């Protein structure tokens, strides 16, 4: 028995020793394989590092060659020219030299010539020799050996840094509204964006995600914070017609930009486009002042906008201006600030006479007036509400309309017989029954004529989701206040609050309690009362979104004087956020006033300055932009293109010069820089073109 136990114990010991031996041998084998894998990884990293260094040297070399070419071109430009001075329109002449597209072919030819003269090593690949020689780098190891542990870690860290740089590249992508505005969309289906959309893009490029005005309606921009700077070039006098007529000759421009959008611009007589662009907060100090004055940046934007600016381009509105535009005695702020802008009207589904899909949808609609007068802060308001019934046409048609004036007096009330047979009276909502409609004979065209005769040319229509009423009336009107837009209790802009709830909350009135359906007179009076109460208080009254922003701002100001900079303008505070404006000739007085307000700051805040450079010629303007673009977060260049330059005899030459000017300005944009060229329309064509590009490291568009 004792012998058996001893034998078992010895066997276990022997088995354990055998297993330990196998394990140690396996560990040695695994260690050898792991070491081999690590060595392979290090060699790969070393090879990748060499490639990265070669690419970096190539880029530096190409940049140096580009600088030399630019310097040579400038020297050529500055030399006396044999052509008469009256032929020079002031634009920079840029050389047409281009780098060869087939680089390998060039390097092989150079290598062959060197081999023929005995200047190169026959054992070294010709392309590699040429590349190293061109880059000025003969210090790179020709043979990749093993790396030390420290070198391995250093290379790994460098590669991770490079990867993060590649992942943080900003990019602009068009949404549906942006794609509709693209010049690639056929003209009959194209719906242009507004200058306001471009303003929103520039504001987001300056402020980032915290901007109160975002371009999400038409585009999305990834990695806002990675934008290095922005260069905006405004070409006044150059319209969509001019560009499309000469599109094929804009060779450099077409190569730079793939995003080209049609833009609605303000009327030419309203002043320069740069006036509108400059209305955005140009610096963090200006934005802070707007917050101090209006409670929040959102409220400031609402109060500083001109909602009618682009409406004047779309609707037939006279150009004459009222001598006095003082506020109504009952209003605390201008009532015109509550008007929907053209952009809002499009977003909210209002009938509006624009081209593309909107033109197709509203081609049979009529204006409420043949010609409109400019709206003022004393223009009369009228509450409008309609009731509809469903017809066999598959849509809701007008069956009742009520209009009341500011004294809440009913000035128009009638029933309407739809053009199609009624299939559902929608009595629980409309209050319309078959008995009520038995004797009705008045048709929609008669109602349209009577409404047109009733309303004054500067009338402001007020209603709850008034787009539905105007669609039912099949009429278009430029001046509209929508209580579903200027009042909001949900805190979400797209989530509408019912009129019944608004009346109960802000008027302490109970409406729409009739079991027989809504009363259009009651509803139109309620909307007028709501708007008049808002005008008697503030722009934030009844708007939970603006109220929340104001409360948060007050809380931030109470807790810390620097909280604004650390939150809303955190992106601004990370670097000098300076703005430069380069213009040919003197600035308009209105713009000077805006810039003076933007430049007011404490002496210690040097980043708040708005630098203005007034030059005499477009050539000087381009040179100044090239000189200062990298020093500023936003550089705006305003150039005037004489319309006579695009007559038949001189169009080709003018386009070539302008194309080279744009190419020259593109070279001033840094890596990850936003470049925007805005063709600002002309007296004959108010439509413009916006071209947008984000520069990549290799100089191409993102």
XYZ file of C-alpha atoms in Angstrom, residues 175-702:
528
model
C -29.037 68.887 -46.792
C -32.195 68.692 -48.922
C -32.707 72.482 -49.109
C -29.049 72.947 -50.024
C -29.279 70.323 -52.760
C -32.358 72.075 -54.150
C -30.361 75.310 -54.389
C -27.393 73.646 -56.105
C -26.633 74.779 -59.647
C -26.529 71.096 -60.555
C -30.299 70.999 -59.962
C -32.304 71.899 -63.108
C -33.551 75.487 -63.054
C -37.227 74.523 -63.067
C -36.714 72.474 -59.875
C -34.165 74.759 -58.182
C -35.132 76.677 -55.021
C -32.464 79.210 -53.981
C -31.260 79.769 -50.433
C -31.095 83.229 -48.827
C -28.242 85.528 -47.883
C -29.390 84.878 -44.306
C -28.372 81.248 -44.777
C -24.864 82.400 -45.701
C -24.792 84.703 -42.661
C -25.693 81.746 -40.443
C -22.833 79.713 -41.902
C -20.330 82.506 -41.247
C -21.615 83.028 -37.696
C -21.232 79.327 -36.920
C -17.717 79.373 -38.389
C -16.886 82.176 -35.925
C -18.728 81.004 -32.813
C -19.173 77.263 -33.370
C -21.932 75.019 -32.068
C -23.193 77.670 -29.626
C -24.188 80.054 -32.401
C -27.828 81.185 -32.068
C -28.201 81.083 -35.856
C -27.230 77.815 -37.484
C -27.228 76.765 -41.141
C -28.884 73.423 -40.351
C -31.754 74.292 -42.693
C -29.589 73.730 -45.754
C -26.264 72.188 -44.703
C -24.362 70.439 -41.934
C -20.747 71.164 -41.062
C -18.728 68.531 -39.267
C -15.914 69.478 -36.857
C -16.689 73.216 -36.521
C -13.844 73.674 -34.058
C -11.288 72.448 -36.595
C -11.928 75.348 -38.994
C -8.694 77.373 -39.007
C -10.158 80.621 -40.371
C -12.658 81.951 -42.920
C -12.166 84.067 -46.032
C -15.286 85.594 -47.591
C -15.057 87.315 -50.981
C -18.019 89.427 -52.149
C -18.131 90.201 -55.877
C -20.769 92.895 -56.316
C -22.059 93.401 -59.831
C -21.588 89.742 -60.785
C -24.877 87.829 -61.023
C -26.033 84.276 -61.617
C -26.657 85.181 -65.253
C -23.078 86.414 -65.722
C -21.657 83.251 -64.184
C -23.819 80.759 -66.107
C -23.171 82.616 -69.375
C -19.412 82.216 -68.907
C -19.246 79.126 -66.664
C -16.864 77.125 -68.834
C -14.286 79.937 -68.741
C -14.078 79.944 -64.932
C -11.514 77.134 -65.054
C -9.772 77.702 -61.710
C -13.043 78.561 -59.962
C -14.695 75.370 -61.159
C -11.659 73.382 -60.062
C -11.705 74.897 -56.573
C -15.438 74.673 -55.855
C -17.818 71.755 -56.098
C -20.502 73.431 -53.934
C -22.237 76.134 -55.984
C -25.612 77.440 -54.822
C -28.118 79.959 -56.101
C -28.772 82.733 -53.565
C -31.509 85.343 -53.190
C -29.965 88.720 -52.451
C -31.344 92.027 -51.136
C -32.372 94.686 -53.672
C -29.432 96.599 -55.107
C -30.730 99.935 -53.837
C -30.779 98.650 -50.246
C -27.002 98.969 -49.971
C -24.043 96.684 -50.283
C -24.220 93.027 -49.358
C -21.353 93.514 -46.962
C -23.713 95.652 -44.847
C -25.847 92.584 -44.219
C -22.901 90.220 -43.752
C -21.404 92.578 -41.169
C -24.571 92.541 -39.060
C -23.500 89.255 -37.475
C -21.506 89.600 -34.220
C -18.034 90.148 -35.678
C -16.217 89.703 -32.373
C -16.745 88.191 -28.953
C -16.837 91.685 -27.428
C -19.572 92.824 -29.785
C -21.576 89.703 -28.951
C -21.123 90.360 -25.223
C -22.386 93.910 -25.695
C -25.439 92.621 -27.559
C -26.114 90.239 -24.681
C -25.819 93.043 -22.151
C -28.199 95.186 -24.168
C -30.842 92.628 -25.110
C -30.496 89.908 -22.478
C -29.336 87.178 -24.852
C -27.692 86.878 -28.238
C -30.832 85.234 -29.588
C -32.961 88.261 -28.656
C -30.361 90.591 -30.178
C -30.465 88.708 -33.470
C -34.266 88.903 -33.513
C -34.267 92.647 -32.846
C -31.448 93.503 -35.253
C -32.782 91.641 -38.266
C -34.811 93.182 -41.082
C -37.460 90.559 -41.905
C -38.624 92.443 -45.002
C -35.233 92.682 -46.696
C -35.609 89.661 -48.978
C -39.398 89.884 -49.121
C -38.817 93.071 -51.131
C -36.939 91.022 -53.715
C -39.731 88.458 -54.037
C -42.959 90.486 -53.830
C -43.960 93.551 -55.929
C -43.166 96.241 -53.334
C -42.655 99.926 -54.130
C -39.247 101.369 -53.375
C -40.473 104.592 -51.791
C -39.694 104.908 -48.085
C -41.715 106.527 -45.348
C -40.248 109.724 -43.929
C -41.166 108.752 -40.361
C -41.199 105.259 -38.989
C -41.702 105.823 -35.288
C -43.283 103.077 -33.208
C -46.956 102.802 -32.382
C -47.746 104.426 -29.029
C -48.785 101.069 -27.513
C -45.699 99.151 -28.645
C -42.518 98.635 -26.604
C -40.509 97.458 -29.629
C -41.027 97.681 -33.427
C -43.876 95.494 -34.649
C -41.964 94.823 -37.855
C -39.555 92.668 -35.801
C -42.333 90.081 -35.421
C -42.803 89.728 -39.174
C -41.777 86.438 -40.715
C -38.744 86.695 -42.961
C -38.798 85.194 -46.432
C -36.682 82.321 -45.123
C -39.174 81.645 -42.309
C -42.079 81.800 -44.738
C -40.460 79.114 -46.859
C -39.748 76.953 -43.802
C -43.291 77.345 -42.441
C -44.943 76.432 -45.738
C -46.321 79.856 -46.692
C -47.285 80.471 -50.317
C -44.473 82.590 -51.727
C -43.656 83.504 -55.346
C -40.303 81.815 -55.753
C -38.896 79.711 -58.558
C -38.523 75.951 -58.651
C -40.842 73.605 -56.806
C -42.521 76.518 -54.983
C -43.436 78.158 -58.285
C -45.068 74.937 -59.464
C -47.048 74.627 -56.242
C -48.287 78.236 -56.080
C -48.514 79.213 -59.757
C -52.322 79.661 -59.538
C -52.231 81.753 -56.335
C -52.978 85.506 -56.380
C -51.398 88.435 -54.558
C -53.509 90.158 -51.930
C -52.523 93.424 -53.673
C -51.177 94.146 -57.138
C -48.507 96.410 -55.628
C -47.485 96.713 -51.969
C -46.246 99.674 -49.971
C -43.233 99.329 -47.648
C -44.276 98.099 -44.210
C -43.644 100.394 -41.231
C -43.963 100.222 -37.452
C -47.327 101.925 -37.800
C -48.730 99.630 -40.479
C -52.205 98.346 -39.490
C -52.640 94.750 -38.302
C -55.560 92.522 -39.258
C -56.445 89.235 -37.608
C -57.365 86.524 -40.125
C -58.863 83.083 -39.571
C -60.421 80.643 -42.025
C -62.466 77.474 -41.759
C -62.157 74.677 -44.278
C -64.072 71.565 -45.356
C -62.771 68.494 -47.132
C -63.832 68.080 -50.765
C -63.777 65.376 -53.370
C -60.541 66.858 -54.682
C -58.851 65.267 -51.655
C -57.912 68.560 -49.986
C -59.394 71.129 -47.619
C -61.079 74.081 -49.335
C -62.136 77.446 -47.943
C -65.709 77.664 -46.619
C -65.524 80.628 -44.201
C -63.216 83.611 -43.687
C -63.186 86.273 -40.952
C -61.015 89.418 -40.733
C -60.900 91.800 -37.720
C -59.001 95.060 -37.255
C -56.860 96.238 -34.328
C -59.970 97.435 -32.513
C -61.257 93.837 -32.696
C -64.047 94.925 -35.050
C -65.132 92.486 -37.739
C -64.361 94.115 -41.096
C -64.977 91.084 -43.301
C -67.001 87.903 -42.787
C -68.371 85.541 -45.398
C -69.098 81.924 -46.274
C -67.514 80.473 -49.389
C -68.739 77.750 -51.720
C -65.856 75.426 -52.643
C -65.193 74.668 -56.302
C -65.510 70.928 -55.569
C -68.233 68.955 -53.811
C -67.834 68.758 -50.016
C -67.285 65.228 -48.709
C -66.600 66.055 -45.040
C -67.750 69.272 -43.335
C -65.290 68.759 -40.433
C -67.971 70.284 -38.214
C -66.159 69.578 -34.936
C -63.389 71.934 -36.104
C -64.977 74.252 -38.677
C -68.465 74.654 -37.248
C -69.744 74.269 -40.824
C -72.783 72.079 -41.545
C -74.742 71.148 -44.651
C -77.600 73.400 -43.536
C -75.290 76.412 -43.235
C -73.925 75.887 -46.758
C -77.315 75.383 -48.491
C -77.765 79.013 -49.620
C -74.059 79.867 -50.161
C -73.148 80.868 -53.725
C -70.057 83.078 -53.326
C -66.986 81.569 -54.971
C -63.308 81.856 -54.072
C -62.420 84.271 -56.889
C -64.986 86.770 -55.571
C -63.565 86.479 -52.053
C -60.048 87.085 -53.386
C -61.187 90.257 -55.119
C -63.013 91.549 -52.020
C -60.068 90.840 -49.714
C -57.723 92.627 -52.113
C -59.982 95.705 -52.131
C -60.319 95.673 -48.327
C -56.668 95.455 -47.262
C -54.353 98.497 -47.432
C -51.066 98.012 -49.352
C -48.984 97.835 -46.127
C -51.352 95.622 -44.127
C -49.875 93.137 -41.636
C -51.846 89.893 -41.428
C -51.906 88.152 -38.034
C -52.975 84.567 -37.425
C -52.254 81.186 -35.866
C -50.421 79.041 -38.453
C -51.583 81.549 -41.041
C -49.951 79.498 -43.795
C -52.963 77.163 -43.717
C -55.377 80.087 -44.104
C -53.468 81.685 -46.991
C -53.205 78.317 -48.724
C -56.967 77.905 -48.377
C -57.489 81.462 -49.715
C -54.984 80.701 -52.520
C -53.413 84.088 -51.890
C -49.894 85.367 -51.130
C -49.024 88.214 -48.758
C -45.569 89.599 -47.831
C -46.198 90.893 -44.276
C -47.233 88.191 -41.827
C -47.086 87.683 -38.033
C -47.655 84.062 -36.983
C -48.540 83.506 -33.316
C -47.463 79.861 -33.594
C -43.922 81.151 -34.326
C -43.538 84.169 -32.030
C -45.209 82.355 -29.104
C -43.787 79.101 -27.764
C -44.414 77.326 -24.448
C -42.732 74.007 -25.266
C -39.134 75.224 -25.456
C -38.787 73.493 -28.853
C -39.082 75.745 -31.905
C -40.734 73.146 -34.120
C -43.314 72.138 -31.505
C -46.302 74.452 -31.949
C -48.558 75.498 -29.072
C -52.317 75.492 -29.748
C -54.129 78.819 -29.907
C -56.503 77.639 -27.197
C -53.576 77.071 -24.806
C -51.915 80.374 -25.713
C -55.123 82.301 -24.996
C -55.547 80.573 -21.646
C -51.898 81.105 -20.610
C -51.309 84.699 -21.733
C -54.798 86.200 -22.063
C -56.542 84.265 -19.301
C -59.353 83.635 -21.793
C -61.183 80.419 -22.606
C -61.833 80.008 -26.325
C -62.954 77.227 -28.666
C -65.436 75.867 -26.117
C -68.351 75.750 -28.565
C -69.377 72.144 -29.164
C -70.554 73.114 -32.640
C -67.003 73.908 -33.755
C -64.548 76.815 -33.832
C -65.571 80.422 -34.314
C -63.262 82.096 -36.845
C -64.045 85.584 -35.490
C -63.127 84.487 -31.954
C -59.880 82.939 -33.165
C -58.824 85.972 -35.217
C -59.464 88.277 -32.262
C -57.425 86.015 -29.967
C -54.403 86.114 -32.280
C -54.542 89.915 -32.462
C -54.780 90.183 -28.669
C -51.770 87.918 -28.243
C -49.615 89.961 -30.634
C -50.636 93.275 -29.072
C -49.820 91.949 -25.614
C -46.393 90.800 -26.786
C -45.724 94.221 -28.332
C -46.663 95.829 -25.010
C -44.044 93.723 -23.185
C -40.854 92.450 -24.888
C -39.533 90.309 -27.705
C -39.084 87.429 -25.207
C -42.674 87.576 -23.897
C -44.462 84.319 -24.571
C -41.402 82.714 -26.160
C -39.998 80.088 -23.827
C -36.885 79.638 -25.970
C -35.803 83.288 -25.817
C -36.826 83.483 -22.146
C -34.692 80.456 -21.236
C -31.654 81.916 -23.017
C -32.109 85.209 -21.191
C -32.490 83.498 -17.792
C -29.409 81.347 -18.376
C -27.452 84.426 -19.387
C -28.551 86.330 -16.276
C -27.557 83.346 -14.125
C -24.175 83.147 -15.839
C -23.571 86.873 -15.396
C -24.492 86.661 -11.706
C -22.159 83.733 -11.031
C -19.109 84.946 -12.938
C -18.248 87.881 -15.104
C -16.190 85.637 -17.392
C -18.807 82.935 -17.774
C -19.866 84.221 -21.160
C -16.374 83.811 -22.525
C -16.006 80.395 -20.972
C -19.257 79.047 -22.384
C -20.895 80.694 -25.353
C -17.593 82.048 -26.629
C -15.311 79.248 -25.496
C -14.264 78.714 -29.099
C -13.607 82.428 -29.509
C -11.389 82.526 -26.428
C -9.117 79.715 -27.620
C -7.304 82.016 -30.033
C -7.327 85.561 -31.326
C -10.706 86.018 -32.973
C -10.078 89.062 -35.090
C -11.999 90.222 -38.117
C -10.624 92.132 -41.098
C -12.639 93.893 -43.795
C -10.926 94.802 -47.061
C -12.913 97.035 -49.396
C -12.232 99.007 -52.534
C -13.078 102.627 -51.780
C -14.662 103.976 -48.610
C -17.083 102.034 -46.451
C -20.729 103.048 -46.311
C -21.660 105.109 -43.209
C -24.039 102.407 -42.003
C -21.302 99.801 -42.101
C -18.831 102.114 -40.390
C -21.274 102.497 -37.532
C -21.620 98.730 -37.197
C -17.847 98.278 -37.176
C -17.299 101.049 -34.648
C -19.697 99.313 -32.278
C -17.985 95.993 -32.907
C -14.551 97.472 -32.217
C -15.446 99.060 -28.873
C -13.657 97.050 -26.207
C -11.476 97.261 -23.159
C -7.803 98.034 -23.957
C -6.720 94.655 -22.638
C -8.869 92.773 -25.145
C -6.758 92.994 -28.281
C -8.610 90.124 -29.967
C -11.742 92.203 -30.297
C -10.483 94.569 -32.996
C -12.217 94.796 -36.359
C -9.572 96.025 -38.785
C -10.753 97.909 -41.872
C -8.504 98.259 -44.907
C -9.749 100.711 -47.535
C -7.765 100.319 -50.754
C -8.035 101.993 -54.137
C -7.999 99.048 -56.576
C -9.088 95.385 -56.616
C -5.447 94.432 -57.168
C -4.467 96.042 -53.869
C -7.417 94.370 -52.172
C -6.273 90.916 -53.261
C -2.722 91.602 -52.076
C -4.004 92.798 -48.720
C -6.124 89.653 -48.278
C -3.115 87.462 -49.063
C -1.142 89.415 -46.508
C -3.589 89.351 -43.570
C -5.832 86.300 -44.091
C -3.886 84.030 -41.745
C -3.893 86.656 -38.978
C -7.699 86.842 -38.710
C -10.484 84.421 -37.909
C -12.668 86.129 -40.519
C -11.500 88.120 -43.530
C -14.127 89.794 -45.723
C -13.081 91.196 -49.086
C -15.579 93.401 -50.920
C -14.795 93.849 -54.630
C -16.881 95.660 -57.195
C -17.097 94.159 -60.694
C -18.230 96.767 -63.257
C -21.177 95.438 -65.248
C -19.706 96.826 -68.482
C -16.911 94.272 -68.110
C -19.375 91.584 -69.172
C -20.492 93.044 -72.472
C -19.794 90.789 -75.431
C -16.507 92.397 -76.482
C -14.769 92.251 -73.089
C -16.529 89.380 -71.275
C -13.940 86.698 -72.057
C -11.007 88.805 -70.920
C -12.827 89.952 -67.762
C -13.764 86.395 -66.820
C -10.164 85.236 -67.217
C -8.906 87.990 -64.902
C -11.630 87.351 -62.353
C -10.952 83.616 -62.427
C -7.259 84.213 -61.703
C -8.181 86.581 -58.887
C -10.279 83.895 -57.204
C -7.458 81.386 -57.671
C -5.005 83.813 -56.079
C -7.316 84.356 -53.088
C -7.740 80.584 -52.711
C -3.986 80.301 -52.206
C -4.247 82.615 -49.191
C -6.526 80.124 -47.400
C -4.830 77.856 -44.875
C -5.370 74.159 -44.219
C -8.932 73.567 -42.896
C -9.863 77.122 -43.886
C -13.355 78.049 -45.124
C -13.384 79.880 -48.474
C -16.644 81.473 -49.620
C -17.100 83.471 -52.805
C -20.410 85.321 -53.071
C -21.389 86.687 -56.456
C -23.637 89.523 -55.361
C -26.004 90.059 -58.265
C -26.457 93.063 -60.524
C -29.101 95.641 -61.360
C -30.407 93.422 -64.151
C -30.348 90.130 -62.198
C -30.753 90.065 -58.405
C -29.869 86.378 -58.178
C -26.389 85.527 -56.984
C -24.140 82.507 -56.553
C -22.453 81.237 -53.378
C -19.399 79.020 -53.831
C -18.107 77.243 -50.739
C -14.966 75.170 -50.157
C -12.945 73.945 -47.170
C -9.245 73.592 -47.949
C -7.473 70.336 -47.249
C -3.816 69.842 -46.442
C -2.930 69.106 -50.062
C -4.587 72.321 -51.231
C -7.717 70.679 -52.651
C -11.311 71.219 -51.630
C -12.801 69.179 -48.787
